[in-house]
Every structure is written in structure tokens, then in C-alpha cells.
CSV table of C-alpha atoms in Angstrom, one decimal:
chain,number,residue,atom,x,y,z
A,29,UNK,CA,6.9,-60.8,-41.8
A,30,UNK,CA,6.9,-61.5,-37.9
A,31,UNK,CA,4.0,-62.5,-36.2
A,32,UNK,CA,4.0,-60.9,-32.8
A,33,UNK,CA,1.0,-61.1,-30.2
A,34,UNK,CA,0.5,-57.6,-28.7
A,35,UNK,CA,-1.7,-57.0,-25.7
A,36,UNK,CA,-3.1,-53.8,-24.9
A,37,UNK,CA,-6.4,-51.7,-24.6
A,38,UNK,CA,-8.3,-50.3,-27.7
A,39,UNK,CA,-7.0,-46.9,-27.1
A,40,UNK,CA,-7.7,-44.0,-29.7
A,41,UNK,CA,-4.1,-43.6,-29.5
A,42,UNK,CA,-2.9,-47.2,-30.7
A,43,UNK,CA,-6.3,-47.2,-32.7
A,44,UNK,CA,-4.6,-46.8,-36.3
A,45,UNK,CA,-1.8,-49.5,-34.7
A,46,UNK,CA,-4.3,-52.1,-34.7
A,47,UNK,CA,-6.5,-51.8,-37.5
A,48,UNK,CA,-3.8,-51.7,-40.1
A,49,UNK,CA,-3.8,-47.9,-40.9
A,50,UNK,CA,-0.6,-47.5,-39.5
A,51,UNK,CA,1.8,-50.5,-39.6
A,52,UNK,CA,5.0,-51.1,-38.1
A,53,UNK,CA,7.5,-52.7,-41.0
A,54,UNK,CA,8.1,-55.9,-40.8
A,55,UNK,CA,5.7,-57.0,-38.3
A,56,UNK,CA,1.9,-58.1,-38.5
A,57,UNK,CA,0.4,-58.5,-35.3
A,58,UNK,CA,-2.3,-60.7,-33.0
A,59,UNK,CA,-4.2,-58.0,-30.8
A,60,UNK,CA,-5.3,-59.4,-27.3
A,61,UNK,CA,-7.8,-57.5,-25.5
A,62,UNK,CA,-8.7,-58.0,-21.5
A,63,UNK,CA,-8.7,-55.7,-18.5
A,64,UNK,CA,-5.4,-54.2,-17.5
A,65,UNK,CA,-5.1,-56.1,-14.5
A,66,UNK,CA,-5.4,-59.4,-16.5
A,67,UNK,CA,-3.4,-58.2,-18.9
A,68,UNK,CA,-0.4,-57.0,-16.7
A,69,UNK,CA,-0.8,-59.8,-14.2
A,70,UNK,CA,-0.6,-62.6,-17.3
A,71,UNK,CA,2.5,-60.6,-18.8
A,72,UNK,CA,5.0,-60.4,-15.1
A,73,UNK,CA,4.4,-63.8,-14.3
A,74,UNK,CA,3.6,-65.7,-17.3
A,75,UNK,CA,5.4,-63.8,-20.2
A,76,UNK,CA,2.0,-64.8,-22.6
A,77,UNK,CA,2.8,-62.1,-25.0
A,78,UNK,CA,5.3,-61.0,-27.2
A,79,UNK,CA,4.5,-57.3,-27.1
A,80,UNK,CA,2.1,-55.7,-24.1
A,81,UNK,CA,1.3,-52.7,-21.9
A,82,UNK,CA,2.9,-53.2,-18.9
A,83,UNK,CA,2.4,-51.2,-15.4
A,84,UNK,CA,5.6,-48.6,-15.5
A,85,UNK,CA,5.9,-49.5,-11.5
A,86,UNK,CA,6.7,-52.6,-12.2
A,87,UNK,CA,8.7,-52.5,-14.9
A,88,UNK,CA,10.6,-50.0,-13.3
A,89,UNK,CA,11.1,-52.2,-10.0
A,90,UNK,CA,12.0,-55.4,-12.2
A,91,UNK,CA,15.0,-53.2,-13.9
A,92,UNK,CA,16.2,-51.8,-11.1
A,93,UNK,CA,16.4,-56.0,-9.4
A,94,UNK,CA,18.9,-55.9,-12.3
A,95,UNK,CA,16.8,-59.3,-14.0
A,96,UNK,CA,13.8,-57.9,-16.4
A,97,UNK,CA,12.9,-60.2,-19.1
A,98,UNK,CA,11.4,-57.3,-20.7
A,99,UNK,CA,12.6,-53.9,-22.6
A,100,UNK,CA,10.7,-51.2,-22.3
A,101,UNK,CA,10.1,-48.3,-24.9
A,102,UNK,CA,9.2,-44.8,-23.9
A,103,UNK,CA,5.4,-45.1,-25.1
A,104,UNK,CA,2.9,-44.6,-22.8
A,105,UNK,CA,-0.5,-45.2,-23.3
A,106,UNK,CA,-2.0,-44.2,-20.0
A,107,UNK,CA,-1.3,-41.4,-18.0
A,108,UNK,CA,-3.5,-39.7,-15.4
A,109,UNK,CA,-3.2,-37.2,-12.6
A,110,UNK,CA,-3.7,-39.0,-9.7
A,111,UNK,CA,-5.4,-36.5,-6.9
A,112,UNK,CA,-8.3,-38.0,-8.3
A,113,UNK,CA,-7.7,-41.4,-7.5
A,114,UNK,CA,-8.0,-40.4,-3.2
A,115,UNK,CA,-11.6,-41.8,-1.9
A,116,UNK,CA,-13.0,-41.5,1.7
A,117,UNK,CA,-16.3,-41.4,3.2
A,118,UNK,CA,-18.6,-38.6,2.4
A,119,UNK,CA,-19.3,-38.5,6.3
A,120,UNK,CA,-15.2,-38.1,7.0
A,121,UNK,CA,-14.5,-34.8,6.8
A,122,UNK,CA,-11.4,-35.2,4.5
A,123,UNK,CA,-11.3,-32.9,2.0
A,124,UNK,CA,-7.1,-32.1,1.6
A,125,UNK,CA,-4.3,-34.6,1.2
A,126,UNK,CA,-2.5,-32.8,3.8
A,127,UNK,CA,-5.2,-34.3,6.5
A,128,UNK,CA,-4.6,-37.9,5.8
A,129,UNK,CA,-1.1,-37.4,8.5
A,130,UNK,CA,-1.9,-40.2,11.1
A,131,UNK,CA,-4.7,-41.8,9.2
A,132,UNK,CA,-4.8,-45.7,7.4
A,133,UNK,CA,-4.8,-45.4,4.3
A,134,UNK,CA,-5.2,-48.2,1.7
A,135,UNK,CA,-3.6,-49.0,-1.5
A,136,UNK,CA,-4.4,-52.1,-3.6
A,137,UNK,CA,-0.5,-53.1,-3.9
A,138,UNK,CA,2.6,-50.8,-2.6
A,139,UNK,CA,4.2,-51.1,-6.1
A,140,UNK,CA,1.6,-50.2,-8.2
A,141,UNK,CA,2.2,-47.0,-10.8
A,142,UNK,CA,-0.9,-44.9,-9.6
A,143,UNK,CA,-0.1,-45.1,-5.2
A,144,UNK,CA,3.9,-44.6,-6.3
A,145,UNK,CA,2.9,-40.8,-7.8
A,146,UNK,CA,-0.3,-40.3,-4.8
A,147,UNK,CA,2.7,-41.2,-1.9
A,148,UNK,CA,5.1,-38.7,-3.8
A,149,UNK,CA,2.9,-35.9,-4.1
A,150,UNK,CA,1.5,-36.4,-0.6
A,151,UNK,CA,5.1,-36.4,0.7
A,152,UNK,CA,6.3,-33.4,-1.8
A,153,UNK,CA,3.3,-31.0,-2.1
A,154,UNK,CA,0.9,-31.7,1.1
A,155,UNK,CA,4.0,-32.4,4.1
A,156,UNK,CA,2.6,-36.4,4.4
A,157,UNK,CA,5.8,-38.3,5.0
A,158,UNK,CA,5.6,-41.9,4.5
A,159,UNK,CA,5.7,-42.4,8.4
A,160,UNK,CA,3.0,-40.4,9.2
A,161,UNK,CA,0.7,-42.9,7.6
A,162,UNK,CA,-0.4,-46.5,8.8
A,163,UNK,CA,-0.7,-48.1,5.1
A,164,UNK,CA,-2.9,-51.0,4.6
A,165,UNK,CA,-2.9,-53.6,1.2
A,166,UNK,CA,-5.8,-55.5,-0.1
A,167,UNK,CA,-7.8,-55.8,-3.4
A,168,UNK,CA,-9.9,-52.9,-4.5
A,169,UNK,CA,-13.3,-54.5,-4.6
A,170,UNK,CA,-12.1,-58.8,-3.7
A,171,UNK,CA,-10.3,-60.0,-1.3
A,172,UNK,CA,-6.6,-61.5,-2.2
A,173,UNK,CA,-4.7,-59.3,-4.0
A,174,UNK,CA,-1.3,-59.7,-3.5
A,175,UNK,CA,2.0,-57.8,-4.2
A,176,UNK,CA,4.0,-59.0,-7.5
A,177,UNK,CA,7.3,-57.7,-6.6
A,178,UNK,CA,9.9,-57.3,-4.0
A,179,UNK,CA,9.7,-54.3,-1.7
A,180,UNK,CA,12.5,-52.7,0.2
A,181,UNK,CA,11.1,-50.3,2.6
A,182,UNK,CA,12.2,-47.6,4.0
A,183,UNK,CA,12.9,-47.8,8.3
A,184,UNK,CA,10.0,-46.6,10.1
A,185,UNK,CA,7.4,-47.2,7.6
A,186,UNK,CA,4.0,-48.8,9.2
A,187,UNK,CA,2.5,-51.4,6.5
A,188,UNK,CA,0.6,-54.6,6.9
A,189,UNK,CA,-1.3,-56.8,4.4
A,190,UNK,CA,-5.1,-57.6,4.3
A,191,UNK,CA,-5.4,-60.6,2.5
A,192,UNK,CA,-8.8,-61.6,3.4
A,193,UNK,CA,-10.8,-58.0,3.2
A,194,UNK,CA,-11.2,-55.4,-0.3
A,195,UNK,CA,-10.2,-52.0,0.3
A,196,UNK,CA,-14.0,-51.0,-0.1
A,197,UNK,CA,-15.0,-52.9,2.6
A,198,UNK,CA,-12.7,-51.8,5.0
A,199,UNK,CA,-13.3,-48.2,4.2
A,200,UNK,CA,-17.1,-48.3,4.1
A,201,UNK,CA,-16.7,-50.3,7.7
A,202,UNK,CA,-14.2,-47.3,8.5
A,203,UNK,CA,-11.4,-49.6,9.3
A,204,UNK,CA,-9.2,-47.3,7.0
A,205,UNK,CA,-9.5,-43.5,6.1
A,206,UNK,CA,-8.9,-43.1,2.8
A,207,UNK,CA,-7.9,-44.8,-0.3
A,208,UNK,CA,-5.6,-44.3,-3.1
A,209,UNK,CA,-6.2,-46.8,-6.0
A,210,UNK,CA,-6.1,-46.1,-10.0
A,211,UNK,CA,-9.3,-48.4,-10.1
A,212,UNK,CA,-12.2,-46.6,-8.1
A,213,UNK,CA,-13.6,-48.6,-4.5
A,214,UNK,CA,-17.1,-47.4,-5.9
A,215,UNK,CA,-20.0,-49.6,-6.8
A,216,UNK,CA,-19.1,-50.1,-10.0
A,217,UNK,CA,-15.5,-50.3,-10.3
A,218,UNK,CA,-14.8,-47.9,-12.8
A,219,UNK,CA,-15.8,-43.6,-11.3
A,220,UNK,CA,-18.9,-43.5,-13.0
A,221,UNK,CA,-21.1,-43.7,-10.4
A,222,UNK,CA,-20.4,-42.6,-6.4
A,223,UNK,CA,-23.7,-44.8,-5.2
A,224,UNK,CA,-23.2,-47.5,-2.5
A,225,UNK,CA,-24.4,-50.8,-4.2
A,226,UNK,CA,-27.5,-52.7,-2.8
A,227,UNK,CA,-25.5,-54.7,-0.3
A,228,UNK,CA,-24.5,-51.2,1.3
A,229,UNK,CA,-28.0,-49.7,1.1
A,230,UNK,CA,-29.8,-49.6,4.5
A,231,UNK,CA,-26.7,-50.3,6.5
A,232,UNK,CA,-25.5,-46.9,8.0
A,233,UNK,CA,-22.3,-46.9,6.2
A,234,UNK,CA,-21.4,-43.8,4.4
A,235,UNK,CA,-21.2,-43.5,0.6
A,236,UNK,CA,-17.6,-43.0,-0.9
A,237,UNK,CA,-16.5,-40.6,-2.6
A,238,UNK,CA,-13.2,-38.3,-3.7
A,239,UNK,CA,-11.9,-36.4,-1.8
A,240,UNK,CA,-11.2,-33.8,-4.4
A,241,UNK,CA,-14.5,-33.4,-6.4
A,242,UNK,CA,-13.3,-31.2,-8.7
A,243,UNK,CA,-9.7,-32.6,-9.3
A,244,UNK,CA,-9.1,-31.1,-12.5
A,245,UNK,CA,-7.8,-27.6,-11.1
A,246,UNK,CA,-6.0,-29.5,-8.3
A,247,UNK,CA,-4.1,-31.5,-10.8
A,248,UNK,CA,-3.6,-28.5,-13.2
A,249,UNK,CA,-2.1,-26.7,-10.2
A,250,UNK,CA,0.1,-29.4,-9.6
A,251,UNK,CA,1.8,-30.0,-13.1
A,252,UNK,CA,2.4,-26.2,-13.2
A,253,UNK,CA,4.3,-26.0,-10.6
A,254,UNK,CA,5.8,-29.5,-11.0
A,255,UNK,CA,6.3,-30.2,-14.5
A,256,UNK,CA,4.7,-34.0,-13.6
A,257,UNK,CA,2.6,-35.7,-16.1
A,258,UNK,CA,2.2,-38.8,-14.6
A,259,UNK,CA,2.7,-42.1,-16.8
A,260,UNK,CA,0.8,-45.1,-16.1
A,261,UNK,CA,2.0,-47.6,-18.9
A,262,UNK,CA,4.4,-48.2,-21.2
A,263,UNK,CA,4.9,-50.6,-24.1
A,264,UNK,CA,7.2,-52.9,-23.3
A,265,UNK,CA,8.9,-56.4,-25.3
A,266,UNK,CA,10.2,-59.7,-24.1
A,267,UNK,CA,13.7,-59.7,-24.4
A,268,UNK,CA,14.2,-62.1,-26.3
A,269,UNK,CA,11.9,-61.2,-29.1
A,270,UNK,CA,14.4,-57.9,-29.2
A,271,UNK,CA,17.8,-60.3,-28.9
A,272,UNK,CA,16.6,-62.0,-31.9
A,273,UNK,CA,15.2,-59.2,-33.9
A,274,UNK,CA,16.8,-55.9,-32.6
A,275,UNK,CA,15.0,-53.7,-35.5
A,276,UNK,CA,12.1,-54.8,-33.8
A,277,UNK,CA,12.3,-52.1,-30.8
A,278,UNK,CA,12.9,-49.1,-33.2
A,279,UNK,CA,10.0,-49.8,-35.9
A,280,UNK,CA,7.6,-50.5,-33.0
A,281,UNK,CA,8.1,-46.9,-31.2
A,282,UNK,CA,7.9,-45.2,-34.9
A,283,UNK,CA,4.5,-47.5,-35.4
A,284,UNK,CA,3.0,-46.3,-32.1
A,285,UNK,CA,4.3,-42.5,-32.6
A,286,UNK,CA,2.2,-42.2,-35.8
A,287,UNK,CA,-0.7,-43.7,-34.6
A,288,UNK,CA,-0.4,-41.1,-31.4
A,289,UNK,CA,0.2,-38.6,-33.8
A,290,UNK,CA,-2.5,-39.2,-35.7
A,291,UNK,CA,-5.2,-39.8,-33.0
A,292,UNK,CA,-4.2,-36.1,-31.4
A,293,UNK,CA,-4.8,-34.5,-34.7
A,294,UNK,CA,-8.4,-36.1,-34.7
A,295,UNK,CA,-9.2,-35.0,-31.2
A,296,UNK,CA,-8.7,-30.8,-32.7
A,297,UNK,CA,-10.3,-31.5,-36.1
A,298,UNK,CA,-13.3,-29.3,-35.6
A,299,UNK,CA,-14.9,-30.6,-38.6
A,300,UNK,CA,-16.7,-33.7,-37.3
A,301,UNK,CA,-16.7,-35.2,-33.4
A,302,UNK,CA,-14.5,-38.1,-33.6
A,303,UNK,CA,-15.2,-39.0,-30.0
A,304,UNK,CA,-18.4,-39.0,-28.6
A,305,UNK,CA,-17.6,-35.7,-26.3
A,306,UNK,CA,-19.0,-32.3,-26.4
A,307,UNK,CA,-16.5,-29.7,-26.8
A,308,UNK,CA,-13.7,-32.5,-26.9
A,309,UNK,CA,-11.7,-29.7,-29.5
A,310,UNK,CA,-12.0,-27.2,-27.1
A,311,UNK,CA,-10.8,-29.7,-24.2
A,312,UNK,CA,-7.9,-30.9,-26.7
A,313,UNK,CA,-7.0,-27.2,-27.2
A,314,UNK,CA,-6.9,-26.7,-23.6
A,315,UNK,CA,-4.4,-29.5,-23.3
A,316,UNK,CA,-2.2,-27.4,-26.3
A,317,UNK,CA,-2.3,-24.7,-23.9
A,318,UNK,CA,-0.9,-26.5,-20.9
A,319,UNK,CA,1.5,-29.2,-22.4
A,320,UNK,CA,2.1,-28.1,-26.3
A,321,UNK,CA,1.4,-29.2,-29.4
A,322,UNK,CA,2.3,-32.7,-28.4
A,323,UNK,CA,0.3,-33.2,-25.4
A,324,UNK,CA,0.7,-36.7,-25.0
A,325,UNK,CA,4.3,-36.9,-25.6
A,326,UNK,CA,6.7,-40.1,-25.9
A,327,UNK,CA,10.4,-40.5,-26.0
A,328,UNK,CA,12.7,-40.4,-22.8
A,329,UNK,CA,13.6,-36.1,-23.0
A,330,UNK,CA,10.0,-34.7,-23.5
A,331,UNK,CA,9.4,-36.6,-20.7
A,332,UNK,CA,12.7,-36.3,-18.5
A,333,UNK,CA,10.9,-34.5,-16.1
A,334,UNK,CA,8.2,-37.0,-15.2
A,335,UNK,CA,10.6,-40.1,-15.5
A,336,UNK,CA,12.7,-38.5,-13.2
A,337,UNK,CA,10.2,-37.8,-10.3
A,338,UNK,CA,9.3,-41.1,-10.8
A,339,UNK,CA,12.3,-42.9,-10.6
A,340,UNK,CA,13.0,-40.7,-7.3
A,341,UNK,CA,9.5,-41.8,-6.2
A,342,UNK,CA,10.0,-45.2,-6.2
A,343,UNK,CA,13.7,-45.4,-4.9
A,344,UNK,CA,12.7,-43.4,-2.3
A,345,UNK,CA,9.6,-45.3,-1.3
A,346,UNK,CA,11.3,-48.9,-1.1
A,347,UNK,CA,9.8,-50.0,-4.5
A,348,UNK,CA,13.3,-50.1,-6.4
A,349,UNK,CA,16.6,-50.7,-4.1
A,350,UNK,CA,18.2,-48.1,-6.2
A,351,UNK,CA,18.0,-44.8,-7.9
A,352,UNK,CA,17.3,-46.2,-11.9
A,353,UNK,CA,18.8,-43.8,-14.4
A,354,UNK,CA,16.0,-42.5,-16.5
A,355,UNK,CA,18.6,-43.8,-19.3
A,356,UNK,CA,18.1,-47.7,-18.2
A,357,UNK,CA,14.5,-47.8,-18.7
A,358,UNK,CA,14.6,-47.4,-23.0
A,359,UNK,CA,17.2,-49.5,-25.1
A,360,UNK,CA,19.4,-46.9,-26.7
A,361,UNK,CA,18.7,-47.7,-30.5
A,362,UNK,CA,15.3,-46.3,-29.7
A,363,UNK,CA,16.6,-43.2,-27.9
A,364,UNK,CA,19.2,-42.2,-30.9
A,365,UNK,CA,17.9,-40.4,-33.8
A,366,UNK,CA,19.1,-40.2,-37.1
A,367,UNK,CA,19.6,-36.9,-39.2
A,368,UNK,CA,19.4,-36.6,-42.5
């Protein structure tokens, strides 16, 4: 048996994966736990674990550099429409993507998987080139954040680094206009709340909030007409865990495809609520109706669509020096199937 550490959230979706009801043969694992930022951060620069989630902007960049240490498999354990992750002050008047031409916008790294698909669509669906925008980089809610990998971008492009200022503060100060982050600039960090926090209250500065309130159509629009489901994460493996063990690669996509599998057939059993949501059948049915049976898809074709407009995104944004083949990204015993 090989002991692998695996670091990742506690996703309904990997659920199965880590308490033992679905293993992957051969392998017994030690599950690590922390926010995705610690998680991603620890795995780029430290290598910690054997197996982890792993921002797909990154890992993208580092195999395009032509020197990843990791492989990648096409599962992806977070994926969100992003025209919900634009925030501005209620008192700015914002209320269309297409409005943020000539503004500053901020973004907590250049890189990162959730501003690569906001710039694209911006650039592809609302007529915001990346020209038209004075970008601005700083940490969501602290000051510091830096970015992890090279960029190479494009001629003309305005950007400049905030190191000692958060994203939040500049916005609520109205030193930028909007900003595009997968983690909210909102009191609490995480969406669930649009109040100013007591520091804010009292001083004249504006609540945020998003600029599309009621995103969900927005984003609906947007993969029908685009095909785009945007991915977030993917799995991905030190490389030399798979040189030593190639059968490793292959069993772990088949271990986190059943647990997937398993965790969509829960969410349209309308027998019993397996997640604490109302109507979360209904909502999963819904998803049938717009994506298929298997609406969180893995493997590289159901997703071709996606991983191309990424790739694209990112080569043409400066975050990869080249165009990478949707073909580099996976390791091709994972990508073959057998018949029998």
C-alpha cells in the first residue's frame, strides 16, 4: 500500500475519497485540510504534499515555463462563474462589465485562475481590452500579497503592484473602481454578508457590493452562448511520486470520478436532503438541464471547450509565454481509455 498525503477541501464531491467509501487501489491516504490559499501557496513553493488541489492558473503557467514539478489530472474540484466575483461601491454607479473601460481595477494576483476567466470575458463578451484598464495588485483583505509566477505581458498593458495596501481598502478609499477576486473584499471574506465591518462604520465610505446582484442569469447567459464552465482547481501530483509509481495517476482520476459520481447522484435523490438546501434537487435538476447528466464533468474532451478558452486566456494575457495544448496539461495514460 502507498502512503500518500493529499491536500484538499472537504468537498461533497471528494467526500466518499476521504472517508474510505471509495478508495483508490493501491493507495491509503493522509488528508490535510487548510484554506486554499495555504494550501496552494505551501504546494508551488514548498512541494509539502504528495497529492493536492492546485490553482489551474498556475499550474497552467508552470507547464507552459516548460519546468512543472507537478502532473496534473483533469479533475476539478472547483469551478465557478466568475461575473460574480466583480465588486465596486454601491455609491459607483457600475452596474455592467462593459463600464469598467478606463477604470482601475484590482485583482489579488495577475495569475490567479478566477481574474484569468473575469479579463477574458471582459475582453470577449463586454469590448474591455486589456488596455483599456489601469490594473492594480494587492491582497484581498492584508497587505503583501505577492505574485508566484512569472508574467509576460502583453505591450501596452498598464499594471503596477500595491504591496503595502488590501484591495478593500483601496476600493472602499475609491482609489480603485472595481474589483475582480475569487475571494470576496467584503467584511467577512467569504460573500455572505455585504456589510462594511466596524472599522468602516461611521466613516463615509461606501459599502461594497457586486456589481451583478443577481449573477446567476448573467452567468447562465454566458455559458450558453459560450460553452465556458469555468475550472478553478485541479488535482494535481509531484512528479516524482508519478516517475516512481506511474499506475498512480490513472487509479487516482478513477478514485475521484466515483466519488464525483456518487456525490451528483446524492444531490437528485429526492428521498432525503443530503445537503442542508431547500430545493437543492430541483437546483441539481436545473444543472441537468443546462450541462447534462454529468454536470460537473472531468476528463480533458467533456471539457475541451473550457480548457481551450482558458489556455487562449492566459497566452493571450501574458500569464503563459505560449499557447499550451489542452493535450499537455493531463499525462496521456489518464487520457486513453480502455475497451473491453
Amino acid at each position: 500500500m502507498l502512503n500518500l498525503s493529499l491536500a484538499i477541501e472537504r468537498y461533497d464531491h471528494v467526500r466518499d475519497l476521504l472517508d474510505g467509501s471509495v478508495r483508490a487501489d493501491g493507495i491509503a491516504f493522509t488528508v490535510l485540510n487548510q484554506p486554499v490559499e495555504e494550501t496552494f501557496f505551501r504546494f508551488i513553493k514548498y512541494q509539502e504534499f504528495d497529492v493536492s488541489e492546485m490553482s489551474f492558473g498556475k499550474y497552467v503557467s508552470m507547464v507552459a515555463s516548460g519546468d512543472c514539478p507537478f502532473i496534473g489530472l483533469p479533475v476539478f474540484p472547483s469551478r465557478m462563474f466568475r461575473h460574480s466575483s466583480i465588486y465596486v461601491r454601491a455609491d459607483a454607479g457600475l452596474t455592467d462589465a462593459s463600464q469598467l473601460k478606463g477604470k482601475r481595477v484590482g485583482l489579488p494576483e495577475w495569475a490567479q485562475t478566477a481574474s484569468i476567466y473575469s479579463r477574458g470575458f471582459l475582453a470577449s463578451q463586454h469590448g474591455v481590452a486589456l488596455t483599456d484598464v489601469e490594473w492594480v495588485q494587492a491582497g484581498v483583505m492584508q497587505a503583501g500579497r505577492k505574485e508566484k509566477v512569472a508574467l509576460h505581458l502583453p505591450p501596452g498593458v498598464r499594471y503596477r503592484a500595491e504591496p503595502g495596501k488590501s484591495l478593500r481598502g483601496m476600493l472602499l478609499a475609491g482609489e480603485i473602481d472595481a474589483v475582480l477576486s475569487a475571494r470576496p473584499p467584503l467584511a467577512d471574506g467569504r460573500g455572505t454578508s455585504d456589510a462594511i465591518d466596524a472599522a468602516d462604520a461611521g466613516s463615509g465610505r461606501s459599502d461594497i457590493v457586486r456589481m451583478y446582484p443577481a449573477y446567476e442569469p448573467v452567468e447562465e447567459a454566458y455559458f450558453r452562448h459560450t460553452g465556458i464552465f469555468p475550472i478553478m482547481h485541479l488535482i494535481a501530483i509531484k512528479r516524482e511520486v508519478v516517475r516512481q509509481h506511474p499506475w498512480v495517476a490513472m487509479n487516482l482520476y478513477k478514485a475521484f470520478t466515483a466519488a464525483k459520481d456518487n456525490s451528483l447522484a446524492r444531490m437528485r435523490d429526492i428521498t432525503a436532503a443530503h445537503v442542508p438546501l431547500p430545493w437543492a434537487q430541483a437546483l441539481a435538476e436545473r444543472a441537468v438541464a443546462m450541462l447534462g447528466e454529468d454536470f460537473w464533468p472531468y476528463g480533458l474532451e467533456p471539457n475541451r471547450t473550457t480548457l481551450e478558452a482558458f489556455t487562449r486566456f492566459a497566452h493571450k494575457q501574458g500569464v503563459t509565454a505560449r499557447k499550451v495544448a489542452v493535450e499537455e496539461l493531463f499525462p496521456e495514460n489518464v487520457l486513453a481509455s480502455v475497451k473491453v
